[in-house]
Amino acid sequence: MNGNNMENGKTPLYVAFSTQKGGVGKTTFTVLAASYLHYLKGYDVAVVDCDYPQHSIAGMRKRDAETVSSDEEYKRMAYEQFTRLGKKAYPVLCSPPEKAIATADEYVAGTDNKPDIVFFDLPGTVNSEGVISSLAGVDYIFTPISADKVVLESSLSFAAAIHKLLVKNEACRLAGLYLFWNMVDGREKTDLYTAYDKTIRELELPLMKTFIPDTKRYKKELAADKRTVFRSTLFPASRPLVRGSNLEELITEMLHYIKPQ
């Protein structure tokens, strides 16, 4: 846990969605989890965007803000949300990967409104400078995996290395790494997943019960011509779109593991 002496007794949890491969959803899940917990579940959240150089989440926040400012309906939704919650949008802090933990520590130390959870979006390769040291400085890692053989082998190699180097090392802060299936195609034979699950068990890696189905809604951003929201830094995912996405189940299971104060 973070060793900072918090005046209000709050010790933020540092959580990363991380994997060695790009394109398997770590940025998407960072945003979805942060927005769900901050706007719906009463937690205070901050996000450190270390996905250098594109800073995808900071870019999404900019697009979200522009859409809201130019659309009367979204403007009304934002005002009602602010009035109801009495709190602003969560901060998105840009940082190079090697300074991720320092950026979070500085923010936590300098704000009166201490976050319950700080999420980190790190680059999709452990070869990037500072990624390993940043992962050593978080409390929990959640790794999305997909049934693509090349992606899965890379992801399991990453997870096994992190588990051995950091989770089992008592000198490190990292308390746990959990895998979860993403982009699960319902038409695929369950035999494939059964075989992969066996491999994961043999590697002694924890696999979450919740899986995420392969659905286009995970790619939906805020758009001026639609009123439903899924992936946004300013609103939680709309209830009709959450149904059947397993997002709620994933975050509930995640909270069970991390147990924020």
Protein backbone atom coordinates (compact mmCIF):
# COMPACT_ATOMS: atom_id res chain seq x y z
CA MET A 1 0.00 0.00 0.00
CA ASN A 2 1.02 3.60 -0.54
CA GLY A 3 3.12 4.78 2.38
CA ASN A 4 2.00 8.43 2.15
CA ASN A 5 0.67 9.83 5.42
CA MET A 6 -2.84 10.93 4.45
CA GLU A 7 -4.38 13.59 6.66
CA ASN A 8 -7.89 12.29 6.02
CA GLY A 9 -6.85 8.69 6.62
CA LYS A 10 -7.39 7.73 2.99
CA THR A 11 -4.71 5.57 1.41
CA PRO A 12 -5.28 5.51 -2.36
CA LEU A 13 -4.97 2.21 -4.16
CA TYR A 14 -2.81 2.26 -7.29
CA VAL A 15 -4.31 0.04 -10.01
CA ALA A 16 -3.15 -0.63 -13.58
CA PHE A 17 -4.77 -2.34 -16.54
CA SER A 18 -1.61 -3.59 -18.17
CA THR A 19 -0.42 -6.10 -20.76
CA GLN A 20 2.47 -6.55 -23.14
CA LYS A 21 0.28 -6.31 -26.22
CA GLY A 22 -1.55 -3.26 -27.57
CA GLY A 23 -5.11 -3.48 -28.84
CA VAL A 24 -6.53 -5.77 -26.15
CA GLY A 25 -8.42 -3.10 -24.25
CA LYS A 26 -6.28 -1.74 -21.42
CA THR A 27 -7.06 1.93 -22.22
CA THR A 28 -10.76 1.16 -22.74
CA PHE A 29 -11.04 -0.66 -19.40
CA THR A 30 -9.11 2.08 -17.59
CA VAL A 31 -11.67 4.65 -18.77
CA LEU A 32 -14.72 2.42 -18.22
CA ALA A 33 -13.66 1.44 -14.69
CA ALA A 34 -12.65 4.99 -13.72
CA SER A 35 -15.91 6.52 -14.99
CA TYR A 36 -18.10 3.79 -13.49
CA LEU A 37 -16.50 4.09 -10.04
CA HIS A 38 -16.22 7.90 -10.01
CA TYR A 39 -19.65 8.83 -11.39
CA LEU A 40 -21.79 5.88 -10.28
CA LYS A 41 -20.28 4.19 -7.24
CA GLY A 42 -19.23 7.15 -5.12
CA TYR A 43 -15.48 6.60 -5.27
CA ASP A 44 -13.04 9.41 -5.98
CA VAL A 45 -10.74 8.48 -8.85
CA ALA A 46 -7.72 9.87 -10.69
CA VAL A 47 -6.12 8.58 -13.90
CA VAL A 48 -2.44 8.75 -14.84
CA ASP A 49 -2.10 8.50 -18.61
CA CYS A 50 1.39 7.14 -19.34
CA ASP A 51 0.63 5.87 -22.82
CA TYR A 52 3.39 8.00 -24.34
CA PRO A 53 3.45 9.64 -26.84
CA GLN A 54 -0.23 9.45 -27.88
CA HIS A 55 -1.73 9.88 -24.37
CA SER A 56 -4.99 8.27 -25.49
CA ILE A 57 -7.06 9.05 -22.36
CA ALA A 58 -6.03 12.71 -22.29
CA GLY A 59 -7.02 12.86 -25.97
CA MET A 60 -10.37 11.25 -25.16
CA ARG A 61 -11.00 13.79 -22.37
CA LYS A 62 -10.33 16.62 -24.85
CA ARG A 63 -12.78 15.11 -27.39
CA ASP A 64 -15.38 14.52 -24.66
CA ALA A 65 -15.11 18.12 -23.45
CA GLU A 66 -15.45 19.47 -27.00
CA THR A 67 -18.53 17.29 -27.67
CA VAL A 68 -20.20 18.35 -24.41
CA SER A 69 -19.49 22.05 -24.97
CA SER A 70 -21.02 21.95 -28.46
CA ASP A 71 -24.09 19.83 -27.65
CA GLU A 72 -26.98 21.13 -25.53
CA GLU A 73 -28.20 17.68 -24.44
CA TYR A 74 -24.78 16.54 -23.25
CA LYS A 75 -24.32 19.94 -21.57
CA ARG A 76 -27.57 19.38 -19.65
CA MET A 77 -26.48 15.84 -18.70
CA ALA A 78 -23.12 17.13 -17.44
CA TYR A 79 -24.78 19.88 -15.38
CA GLU A 80 -27.28 17.44 -13.84
CA GLN A 81 -24.51 14.98 -13.03
CA PHE A 82 -22.38 17.67 -11.38
CA THR A 83 -25.37 18.94 -9.36
CA ARG A 84 -26.33 15.42 -8.25
CA LEU A 85 -22.83 14.25 -7.35
CA GLY A 86 -21.37 17.53 -6.14
CA LYS A 87 -18.01 16.66 -7.67
CA LYS A 88 -16.13 17.39 -10.87
CA ALA A 89 -14.77 15.04 -13.51
CA TYR A 90 -11.81 12.99 -12.36
CA PRO A 91 -8.37 14.37 -13.27
CA VAL A 92 -6.38 12.87 -16.14
CA LEU A 93 -2.67 13.39 -15.51
CA CYS A 94 -0.18 12.93 -18.35
CA SER A 95 3.14 11.36 -17.41
CA PRO A 96 6.04 9.52 -19.03
CA PRO A 97 5.97 5.85 -17.92
CA GLU A 98 9.11 6.12 -15.79
CA LYS A 99 7.57 8.95 -13.73
CA ALA A 100 4.09 7.41 -13.35
CA ILE A 101 4.29 6.68 -9.62
CA ALA A 102 5.97 10.01 -8.84
CA THR A 103 3.24 11.84 -10.80
CA ALA A 104 0.53 10.06 -8.81
CA ASP A 105 2.30 10.59 -5.48
CA GLU A 106 2.71 14.32 -6.18
CA TYR A 107 -0.96 14.68 -7.12
CA VAL A 108 -2.14 12.78 -4.02
CA ALA A 109 0.13 14.79 -1.73
CA GLY A 110 -0.99 18.11 -3.25
CA THR A 111 -4.78 17.69 -3.32
CA ASP A 112 -7.28 18.07 -0.47
CA ASN A 113 -9.62 15.61 -2.20
CA LYS A 114 -7.61 12.39 -1.91
CA PRO A 115 -8.63 9.76 -4.47
CA ASP A 116 -9.68 6.28 -3.38
CA ILE A 117 -8.17 4.74 -6.52
CA VAL A 118 -5.56 5.96 -8.99
CA PHE A 119 -5.65 4.13 -12.33
CA PHE A 120 -2.58 3.91 -14.57
CA ASP A 121 -2.66 3.42 -18.33
CA LEU A 122 0.82 2.20 -19.25
CA PRO A 123 2.35 1.53 -22.70
CA GLY A 124 1.65 -1.85 -24.28
CA THR A 125 5.18 -3.16 -23.89
CA VAL A 126 7.38 -3.84 -20.89
CA ASN A 127 10.35 -2.81 -23.02
CA SER A 128 9.25 0.83 -22.75
CA GLU A 129 11.43 2.73 -20.33
CA GLY A 130 10.07 2.78 -16.79
CA VAL A 131 7.18 0.33 -17.26
CA ILE A 132 8.57 -2.37 -14.96
CA SER A 133 9.48 0.11 -12.21
CA SER A 134 6.02 1.67 -12.49
CA LEU A 135 4.33 -1.74 -12.28
CA ALA A 136 6.41 -2.43 -9.16
CA GLY A 137 4.87 0.69 -7.64
CA VAL A 138 1.19 -0.21 -8.05
CA ASP A 139 -0.98 -2.32 -5.74
CA TYR A 140 -2.87 -4.37 -8.34
CA ILE A 141 -2.62 -5.20 -12.05
CA PHE A 142 -5.51 -6.41 -14.21
CA THR A 143 -4.51 -7.94 -17.54
CA PRO A 144 -7.03 -8.40 -20.38
CA ILE A 145 -6.28 -11.45 -22.52
CA SER A 146 -7.76 -12.68 -25.80
CA ALA A 147 -7.86 -16.12 -27.43
CA ASP A 148 -5.61 -15.07 -30.30
CA LYS A 149 -2.64 -17.46 -29.97
CA VAL A 150 0.11 -14.88 -30.56
CA VAL A 151 -1.50 -12.28 -28.29
CA LEU A 152 -2.21 -14.84 -25.58
CA GLU A 153 1.33 -16.25 -25.55
CA SER A 154 2.73 -12.73 -25.23
CA SER A 155 0.22 -11.81 -22.50
CA LEU A 156 0.88 -14.96 -20.47
CA SER A 157 4.64 -14.48 -20.80
CA PHE A 158 4.21 -10.91 -19.49
CA ALA A 159 1.91 -11.99 -16.65
CA ALA A 160 4.12 -14.90 -15.57
CA ALA A 161 7.21 -12.66 -15.50
CA ILE A 162 5.47 -9.91 -13.50
CA HIS A 163 3.98 -12.47 -11.12
CA LYS A 164 7.38 -14.03 -10.46
CA LEU A 165 9.41 -10.78 -10.34
CA LEU A 166 7.01 -8.53 -8.47
CA VAL A 167 3.97 -10.24 -6.92
CA LYS A 168 5.99 -12.97 -5.21
CA ASN A 169 8.66 -10.48 -4.15
CA GLU A 170 7.75 -9.33 -0.64
CA ALA A 171 9.93 -6.23 -1.06
CA CYS A 172 7.56 -5.02 -3.84
CA ARG A 173 4.29 -3.23 -3.29
CA LEU A 174 2.40 -5.20 -5.95
CA ALA A 175 -0.16 -7.37 -4.12
CA GLY A 176 -1.80 -9.16 -7.04
CA LEU A 177 -2.11 -9.63 -10.79
CA TYR A 178 -5.38 -10.92 -12.27
CA LEU A 179 -6.14 -12.03 -15.82
CA PHE A 180 -9.54 -11.74 -17.46
CA TRP A 181 -10.82 -12.87 -20.85
CA ASN A 182 -11.69 -10.05 -23.24
CA MET A 183 -13.30 -10.16 -26.71
CA VAL A 184 -14.80 -13.60 -26.10
CA ASP A 185 -16.59 -14.81 -29.21
CA GLY A 186 -19.68 -16.78 -28.17
CA ARG A 187 -19.43 -18.86 -31.35
CA GLU A 188 -16.01 -20.23 -30.51
CA LYS A 189 -15.85 -23.71 -29.09
CA THR A 190 -15.55 -23.75 -25.32
CA ASP A 191 -12.87 -26.44 -25.75
CA LEU A 192 -10.47 -23.67 -26.80
CA TYR A 193 -11.01 -21.71 -23.57
CA THR A 194 -10.90 -24.89 -21.48
CA ALA A 195 -7.45 -25.67 -22.89
CA TYR A 196 -6.21 -22.11 -22.32
CA ASP A 197 -7.65 -22.05 -18.78
CA LYS A 198 -5.65 -25.22 -18.02
CA THR A 199 -2.44 -23.52 -19.22
CA ILE A 200 -3.18 -20.48 -17.05
CA ARG A 201 -3.74 -22.71 -13.99
CA GLU A 202 -0.45 -24.49 -14.68
CA LEU A 203 1.30 -21.10 -14.65
CA GLU A 204 -0.38 -20.45 -11.27
CA LEU A 205 -1.85 -17.19 -12.54
CA PRO A 206 -5.16 -15.98 -11.07
CA LEU A 207 -7.96 -15.85 -13.68
CA MET A 208 -11.08 -13.81 -12.97
CA LYS A 209 -14.49 -15.46 -13.29
CA THR A 210 -15.92 -12.59 -15.36
CA PHE A 211 -15.26 -12.54 -19.10
CA ILE A 212 -15.98 -9.72 -21.55
CA PRO A 213 -17.92 -10.63 -24.71
CA ASP A 214 -16.80 -9.48 -28.14
CA THR A 215 -19.14 -6.54 -28.71
CA LYS A 216 -18.81 -3.29 -30.67
CA ARG A 217 -20.14 -1.20 -27.76
CA TYR A 218 -16.65 -1.25 -26.17
CA LYS A 219 -15.51 0.94 -29.07
CA LYS A 220 -18.32 3.53 -28.68
CA GLU A 221 -17.20 7.02 -27.69
CA LEU A 222 -19.27 10.11 -27.02
CA ALA A 223 -20.85 11.34 -30.26
CA ALA A 224 -23.00 14.39 -30.92
CA ASP A 225 -25.55 12.41 -32.93
CA LYS A 226 -26.22 9.82 -30.18
CA ARG A 227 -27.51 10.02 -26.63
CA THR A 228 -26.18 6.73 -25.32
CA VAL A 229 -22.75 6.75 -23.71
CA PHE A 230 -20.38 3.86 -23.24
CA ARG A 231 -16.70 4.84 -23.29
CA SER A 232 -16.36 8.35 -21.89
CA THR A 233 -14.17 10.19 -19.38
CA LEU A 234 -17.05 12.51 -18.41
CA PHE A 235 -19.98 10.09 -17.97
CA PRO A 236 -20.49 6.52 -16.81
CA ALA A 237 -21.60 3.96 -19.38
CA SER A 238 -25.38 4.14 -20.07
CA ARG A 239 -27.44 1.47 -18.34
CA PRO A 240 -28.91 -0.03 -21.57
CA LEU A 241 -25.39 -0.50 -22.97
CA VAL A 242 -24.01 -1.93 -19.73
CA ARG A 243 -26.56 -4.75 -19.85
CA GLY A 244 -24.95 -7.82 -21.41
CA SER A 245 -21.50 -6.21 -21.55
CA ASN A 246 -20.33 -7.83 -18.27
CA LEU A 247 -18.74 -4.49 -17.35
CA GLU A 248 -20.60 -4.25 -14.05
CA GLU A 249 -19.68 -7.83 -13.16
CA LEU A 250 -16.02 -7.19 -14.01
CA ILE A 251 -15.79 -4.10 -11.81
CA THR A 252 -17.66 -5.79 -8.94
CA GLU A 253 -15.19 -8.69 -9.06
CA MET A 254 -12.29 -6.23 -9.30
CA LEU A 255 -13.52 -4.40 -6.16
CA HIS A 256 -13.70 -7.75 -4.36
CA TYR A 257 -9.95 -8.20 -4.95
CA ILE A 258 -8.70 -4.68 -4.30
CA LYS A 259 -11.05 -3.75 -1.40
CA PRO A 260 -10.72 0.07 -1.51
CA GLN A 261 -11.28 1.89 1.81
